[in-house]
Amino acid sequence: DAGITQSPRHKVTETGTPVTLRCHQTENHRYMYWYRQDPGHGLRLIHYSYGVKDTDKGEVSDGYSVSRSKTEDFLLTLESATSSQTSVYFCASGTDIGQETQYFGPGTRLLVL
Amino acid sequence: QQQVKQSPQSLIVQKGGISIINCAYENTAFDYFPWYQQFPGKGPALLIAIRPDVSEKKEGRFTISFNKSAKQFSLHIMDSQPGDSATYFCAASAGNTPLVFGKGTRLSVIA
């Protein structure tokens, strides 16, 4: 398995609080992604990065921001969490933007009360 | 707009049977079509992928069939086993754009 980890694995927070999820990969992959997975919606791309400090929006980026200061780390921030952001969040990494294997992390289960 | 439509949403198959999951797309620029498998509590993992220059790709019991003219592709799991019980996602991408995933199919293989 590609070395990709996420922290925390579980988090409960309250509406209006900021939340940061961390993704760390040891494969020196150029591309990193944040997805959310919800029943009936599958995997939806939030943001992705194509290099250090280079990021772009995905399908469901409203309410989320990202940062990538090092190749191995990709942070997802919910500036002010809402109940609609309760979800399972997956990070992934890969060597190509969409044409090669994406390696997924184990996921972070976030509950916003 | 849903770019990749996946069906069925759920599927129950007897052990030893054939599981078939279908996906359809509209964007004719798509040129890479992977399938991901996800077990409960885990992240998805690439199962098999195909490019439009071939109509079929087989890896063990898993086969992708691709119909370019119909803009459809499907996953066939032969001799389905209880260990195949998982959620399956089709996906597609075009050139240097991110993958777009279908909504997933929950497969249950019963003995």
mmCIF file of C-alpha atoms in Angstrom:
data_model
loop_
_atom_site.group_PDB
_atom_site.id
_atom_site.type_symbol
_atom_site.label_atom_id
_atom_site.label_comp_id
_atom_site.label_asym_id
_atom_site.label_seq_id
_atom_site.Cartn_x
_atom_site.Cartn_y
_atom_site.Cartn_z
ATOM 1 C CA ASP A 1 0.000 0.000 0.000
ATOM 2 C CA ALA A 2 1.095 3.519 -0.732
ATOM 3 C CA GLY A 3 2.037 5.342 2.415
ATOM 4 C CA ILE A 4 -0.847 7.746 2.874
ATOM 5 C CA THR A 5 -2.254 8.595 6.270
ATOM 6 C CA GLN A 6 -4.976 10.886 7.526
ATOM 7 C CA SER A 7 -5.452 12.542 10.882
ATOM 8 C CA PRO A 8 -7.561 12.613 12.854
ATOM 9 C CA ARG A 9 -9.465 9.465 11.954
ATOM 10 C CA HIS A 10 -12.566 10.585 13.820
ATOM 11 C CA LYS A 11 -13.687 14.002 14.937
ATOM 12 C CA VAL A 12 -16.774 15.483 16.521
ATOM 13 C CA THR A 13 -17.105 19.240 16.448
ATOM 14 C CA GLU A 14 -19.717 21.918 16.849
ATOM 15 C CA THR A 15 -21.266 24.134 14.214
ATOM 16 C CA GLY A 16 -19.261 27.280 13.612
ATOM 17 C CA THR A 17 -15.901 25.949 14.749
ATOM 18 C CA PRO A 18 -12.901 25.674 12.422
ATOM 19 C CA VAL A 19 -11.644 22.192 11.600
ATOM 20 C CA THR A 20 -8.432 21.100 9.902
ATOM 21 C CA LEU A 21 -7.871 17.630 8.500
ATOM 22 C CA ARG A 22 -4.385 16.473 7.594
ATOM 23 C CA CYS A 23 -3.191 14.164 4.854
ATOM 24 C CA HIS A 24 0.372 12.885 4.733
ATOM 25 C CA GLN A 25 1.947 10.805 1.963
ATOM 26 C CA THR A 26 5.405 9.283 1.753
ATOM 27 C CA GLU A 27 5.375 8.427 -1.964
ATOM 28 C CA ASN A 28 6.565 11.814 -3.244
ATOM 29 C CA HIS A 29 3.422 12.012 -5.384
ATOM 30 C CA ARG A 30 2.897 15.304 -7.164
ATOM 31 C CA TYR A 31 -0.916 15.228 -7.042
ATOM 32 C CA MET A 32 -3.076 15.138 -3.935
ATOM 33 C CA TYR A 33 -6.844 15.234 -3.568
ATOM 34 C CA TRP A 34 -9.544 15.705 -0.983
ATOM 35 C CA TYR A 35 -12.890 13.964 -1.468
ATOM 36 C CA ARG A 36 -15.998 13.657 0.616
ATOM 37 C CA GLN A 37 -18.139 10.539 0.587
ATOM 38 C CA ASP A 38 -21.824 10.703 1.396
ATOM 39 C CA PRO A 39 -24.572 8.103 0.942
ATOM 40 C CA GLY A 40 -26.180 8.492 -2.446
ATOM 41 C CA HIS A 41 -23.494 10.862 -3.699
ATOM 42 C CA GLY A 42 -20.438 8.685 -4.039
ATOM 43 C CA LEU A 43 -17.056 10.381 -4.019
ATOM 44 C CA ARG A 44 -17.026 14.083 -4.751
ATOM 45 C CA LEU A 45 -13.863 16.094 -5.263
ATOM 46 C CA ILE A 46 -13.433 19.063 -2.926
ATOM 47 C CA HIS A 47 -10.007 20.413 -3.872
ATOM 48 C CA TYR A 48 -6.864 19.067 -5.390
ATOM 49 C CA SER A 49 -3.213 20.040 -5.602
ATOM 50 C CA TYR A 50 -0.788 19.660 -8.492
ATOM 51 C CA GLY A 51 2.279 20.773 -6.573
ATOM 52 C CA VAL A 52 3.497 22.696 -3.573
ATOM 53 C CA LYS A 53 1.343 25.804 -3.200
ATOM 54 C CA ASP A 54 -0.596 24.866 -6.364
ATOM 55 C CA THR A 55 -4.218 24.003 -5.738
ATOM 56 C CA ASP A 56 -7.531 24.093 -7.577
ATOM 57 C CA LYS A 57 -11.197 23.717 -6.764
ATOM 58 C CA GLY A 58 -13.207 20.596 -7.278
ATOM 59 C CA GLU A 59 -16.920 19.947 -7.588
ATOM 60 C CA VAL A 60 -17.891 20.822 -4.000
ATOM 61 C CA SER A 61 -15.346 23.388 -2.815
ATOM 62 C CA ASP A 62 -17.661 25.915 -1.105
ATOM 63 C CA GLY A 63 -16.896 26.166 2.613
ATOM 64 C CA TYR A 64 -13.518 24.449 2.276
ATOM 65 C CA SER A 65 -9.969 25.669 1.826
ATOM 66 C CA VAL A 66 -6.724 23.775 1.361
ATOM 67 C CA SER A 67 -3.021 24.328 1.705
ATOM 68 C CA ARG A 68 0.043 22.452 0.578
ATOM 69 C CA SER A 69 3.327 23.785 1.911
ATOM 70 C CA LYS A 70 5.252 20.530 1.458
ATOM 71 C CA THR A 71 4.985 17.767 -1.115
ATOM 72 C CA GLU A 72 3.971 15.257 1.511
ATOM 73 C CA ASP A 73 1.274 17.236 3.333
ATOM 74 C CA PHE A 74 -2.140 18.436 2.160
ATOM 75 C CA LEU A 75 -4.428 20.164 4.650
ATOM 76 C CA LEU A 76 -8.185 20.591 4.347
ATOM 77 C CA THR A 77 -9.789 23.340 6.445
ATOM 78 C CA LEU A 78 -13.433 23.903 7.172
ATOM 79 C CA GLU A 79 -13.409 27.565 8.133
ATOM 80 C CA SER A 80 -16.711 27.403 9.993
ATOM 81 C CA ALA A 81 -18.102 23.902 10.123
ATOM 82 C CA THR A 82 -21.764 23.298 9.284
ATOM 83 C CA SER A 83 -23.915 20.210 9.774
ATOM 84 C CA SER A 84 -23.962 19.696 5.998
ATOM 85 C CA GLN A 85 -20.230 19.053 6.203
ATOM 86 C CA THR A 86 -20.773 15.946 8.289
ATOM 87 C CA SER A 87 -19.204 13.312 6.075
ATOM 88 C CA VAL A 88 -16.357 10.903 5.572
ATOM 89 C CA TYR A 89 -13.360 12.656 4.066
ATOM 90 C CA PHE A 90 -10.796 10.845 1.976
ATOM 91 C CA CYS A 91 -7.422 12.045 0.866
ATOM 92 C CA ALA A 92 -5.714 10.549 -2.170
ATOM 93 C CA SER A 93 -2.446 10.972 -3.981
ATOM 94 C CA GLY A 94 -1.031 9.991 -7.347
ATOM 95 C CA THR A 95 1.572 10.612 -9.991
ATOM 96 C CA ASP A 96 -0.837 11.918 -12.620
ATOM 97 C CA ILE A 97 -3.910 14.092 -12.372
ATOM 98 C CA GLY A 98 -6.431 11.630 -13.717
ATOM 99 C CA GLN A 99 -4.758 9.015 -15.835
ATOM 100 C CA GLU A 100 -3.040 6.830 -13.286
ATOM 101 C CA THR A 101 -3.797 5.136 -9.988
ATOM 102 C CA GLN A 102 -4.999 7.248 -7.117
ATOM 103 C CA TYR A 103 -4.019 5.921 -3.704
ATOM 104 C CA PHE A 104 -6.532 6.653 -0.998
ATOM 105 C CA GLY A 105 -6.041 7.162 2.694
ATOM 106 C CA PRO A 106 -8.169 5.421 5.341
ATOM 107 C CA GLY A 107 -10.586 8.318 5.714
ATOM 108 C CA THR A 108 -11.654 10.752 8.431
ATOM 109 C CA ARG A 109 -15.154 10.535 9.825
ATOM 110 C CA LEU A 110 -16.339 14.026 10.748
ATOM 111 C CA LEU A 111 -19.506 14.764 12.694
ATOM 112 C CA VAL A 112 -20.618 18.378 12.986
ATOM 113 C CA LEU A 113 -23.229 18.877 15.712
ATOM 114 C CA GLN B 1 -24.791 17.550 -13.829
ATOM 115 C CA GLN B 2 -23.749 14.002 -13.146
ATOM 116 C CA GLN B 3 -20.964 13.175 -15.575
ATOM 117 C CA VAL B 4 -20.820 9.445 -14.857
ATOM 118 C CA LYS B 5 -24.060 7.583 -14.158
ATOM 119 C CA GLN B 6 -23.691 4.280 -12.358
ATOM 120 C CA SER B 7 -26.244 1.527 -11.889
ATOM 121 C CA PRO B 8 -27.541 -0.311 -10.009
ATOM 122 C CA GLN B 9 -27.231 1.408 -6.652
ATOM 123 C CA SER B 10 -27.147 -1.958 -4.921
ATOM 124 C CA LEU B 11 -26.807 -5.543 -6.077
ATOM 125 C CA ILE B 12 -27.244 -8.919 -4.439
ATOM 126 C CA VAL B 13 -25.670 -11.902 -6.155
ATOM 127 C CA GLN B 14 -25.460 -15.561 -5.236
ATOM 128 C CA LYS B 15 -22.031 -17.016 -4.651
ATOM 129 C CA GLY B 16 -20.655 -18.258 -7.951
ATOM 130 C CA GLY B 17 -22.834 -15.936 -9.993
ATOM 131 C CA ILE B 18 -21.910 -13.035 -12.239
ATOM 132 C CA SER B 19 -22.059 -9.486 -10.909
ATOM 133 C CA ILE B 20 -22.568 -6.754 -13.491
ATOM 134 C CA ILE B 21 -22.295 -3.025 -12.791
ATOM 135 C CA ASN B 22 -22.869 -0.460 -15.496
ATOM 136 C CA CYS B 23 -21.709 3.085 -16.084
ATOM 137 C CA ALA B 24 -22.617 5.627 -18.724
ATOM 138 C CA TYR B 25 -21.006 8.926 -19.588
ATOM 139 C CA GLU B 26 -21.636 11.913 -21.835
ATOM 140 C CA ASN B 27 -18.253 13.573 -22.169
ATOM 141 C CA THR B 28 -16.641 12.141 -25.307
ATOM 142 C CA ALA B 29 -13.300 13.556 -24.190
ATOM 143 C CA PHE B 30 -13.072 10.971 -21.413
ATOM 144 C CA ASP B 31 -10.174 8.646 -22.167
ATOM 145 C CA TYR B 32 -9.490 6.747 -18.961
ATOM 146 C CA PHE B 33 -12.029 4.580 -17.162
ATOM 147 C CA PRO B 34 -11.024 2.979 -13.845
ATOM 148 C CA TRP B 35 -13.028 0.969 -11.346
ATOM 149 C CA TYR B 36 -12.355 1.311 -7.639
ATOM 150 C CA GLN B 37 -13.288 -1.171 -4.922
ATOM 151 C CA GLN B 38 -14.022 -0.072 -1.366
ATOM 152 C CA PHE B 39 -14.428 -2.335 1.643
ATOM 153 C CA PRO B 40 -16.290 -1.048 4.722
ATOM 154 C CA GLY B 41 -14.152 1.289 6.806
ATOM 155 C CA LYS B 42 -11.431 1.512 4.174
ATOM 156 C CA GLY B 43 -10.471 3.895 1.417
ATOM 157 C CA PRO B 44 -11.179 2.952 -2.205
ATOM 158 C CA ALA B 45 -8.493 1.073 -4.120
ATOM 159 C CA LEU B 46 -7.977 0.722 -7.849
ATOM 160 C CA LEU B 47 -9.360 -2.571 -9.123
ATOM 161 C CA ILE B 48 -8.980 -2.389 -12.889
ATOM 162 C CA ALA B 49 -8.867 0.314 -15.568
ATOM 163 C CA ILE B 50 -9.345 0.589 -19.317
ATOM 164 C CA ARG B 51 -8.575 3.080 -22.053
ATOM 165 C CA PRO B 52 -10.843 3.486 -25.099
ATOM 166 C CA ASP B 53 -8.450 1.867 -27.551
ATOM 167 C CA VAL B 54 -9.617 -1.573 -26.380
ATOM 168 C CA SER B 55 -13.122 -2.961 -25.908
ATOM 169 C CA GLU B 56 -12.369 -5.336 -23.075
ATOM 170 C CA LYS B 57 -9.819 -5.850 -20.338
ATOM 171 C CA LYS B 58 -9.662 -8.846 -18.066
ATOM 172 C CA GLU B 59 -7.797 -9.338 -14.817
ATOM 173 C CA GLY B 60 -8.581 -12.604 -13.133
ATOM 174 C CA ARG B 61 -12.299 -12.752 -12.398
ATOM 175 C CA PHE B 62 -12.771 -9.043 -13.156
ATOM 176 C CA THR B 63 -13.519 -7.780 -16.666
ATOM 177 C CA ILE B 64 -14.230 -4.304 -17.988
ATOM 178 C CA SER B 65 -16.286 -4.111 -21.153
ATOM 179 C CA PHE B 66 -16.168 -0.808 -23.011
ATOM 180 C CA ASN B 67 -18.579 0.407 -25.685
ATOM 181 C CA LYS B 68 -17.307 3.672 -27.092
ATOM 182 C CA SER B 69 -20.210 4.293 -29.453
ATOM 183 C CA ALA B 70 -22.758 3.818 -26.669
ATOM 184 C CA LYS B 71 -20.596 5.727 -24.177
ATOM 185 C CA GLN B 72 -20.952 2.916 -21.682
ATOM 186 C CA PHE B 73 -18.623 0.676 -19.741
ATOM 187 C CA SER B 74 -19.304 -2.105 -17.315
ATOM 188 C CA LEU B 75 -17.620 -4.258 -14.703
ATOM 189 C CA HIS B 76 -18.237 -7.994 -14.713
ATOM 190 C CA ILE B 77 -17.235 -10.105 -11.735
ATOM 191 C CA MET B 78 -17.239 -13.776 -12.647
ATOM 192 C CA ASP B 79 -17.704 -16.497 -10.036
ATOM 193 C CA SER B 80 -18.593 -13.873 -7.431
ATOM 194 C CA GLN B 81 -17.418 -14.648 -3.902
ATOM 195 C CA PRO B 82 -18.496 -13.327 -0.491
ATOM 196 C CA GLY B 83 -15.092 -11.615 -0.289
ATOM 197 C CA ASP B 84 -16.113 -9.504 -3.291
ATOM 198 C CA SER B 85 -18.802 -7.840 -1.174
ATOM 199 C CA ALA B 86 -17.863 -4.167 -1.291
ATOM 200 C CA THR B 87 -18.824 -0.873 -2.850
ATOM 201 C CA TYR B 88 -17.656 -0.393 -6.428
ATOM 202 C CA PHE B 89 -17.119 2.972 -8.078
ATOM 203 C CA CYS B 90 -16.660 3.631 -11.749
ATOM 204 C CA ALA B 91 -14.815 6.776 -12.755
ATOM 205 C CA ALA B 92 -13.653 8.655 -15.819
ATOM 206 C CA SER B 93 -11.213 11.370 -16.715
ATOM 207 C CA ALA B 94 -10.210 13.375 -19.758
ATOM 208 C CA GLY B 95 -6.594 14.260 -20.399
ATOM 209 C CA ASN B 96 -5.263 16.342 -17.528
ATOM 210 C CA THR B 97 -8.506 16.673 -15.576
ATOM 211 C CA PRO B 98 -9.342 14.999 -12.267
ATOM 212 C CA LEU B 99 -11.316 11.796 -12.068
ATOM 213 C CA VAL B 100 -15.093 12.011 -11.900
ATOM 214 C CA PHE B 101 -16.673 9.194 -9.907
ATOM 215 C CA GLY B 102 -20.027 7.489 -10.206
ATOM 216 C CA LYS B 103 -22.220 7.257 -7.124
ATOM 217 C CA GLY B 104 -21.210 3.706 -6.332
ATOM 218 C CA THR B 105 -22.781 0.250 -6.244
ATOM 219 C CA ARG B 106 -23.005 -1.751 -3.050
ATOM 220 C CA LEU B 107 -22.469 -5.407 -3.920
ATOM 221 C CA SER B 108 -23.455 -8.189 -1.562
ATOM 222 C CA VAL B 109 -22.499 -11.740 -2.478
ATOM 223 C CA ILE B 110 -24.489 -14.255 -0.487
ATOM 224 C CA ALA B 111 -23.697 -17.905 0.006
#
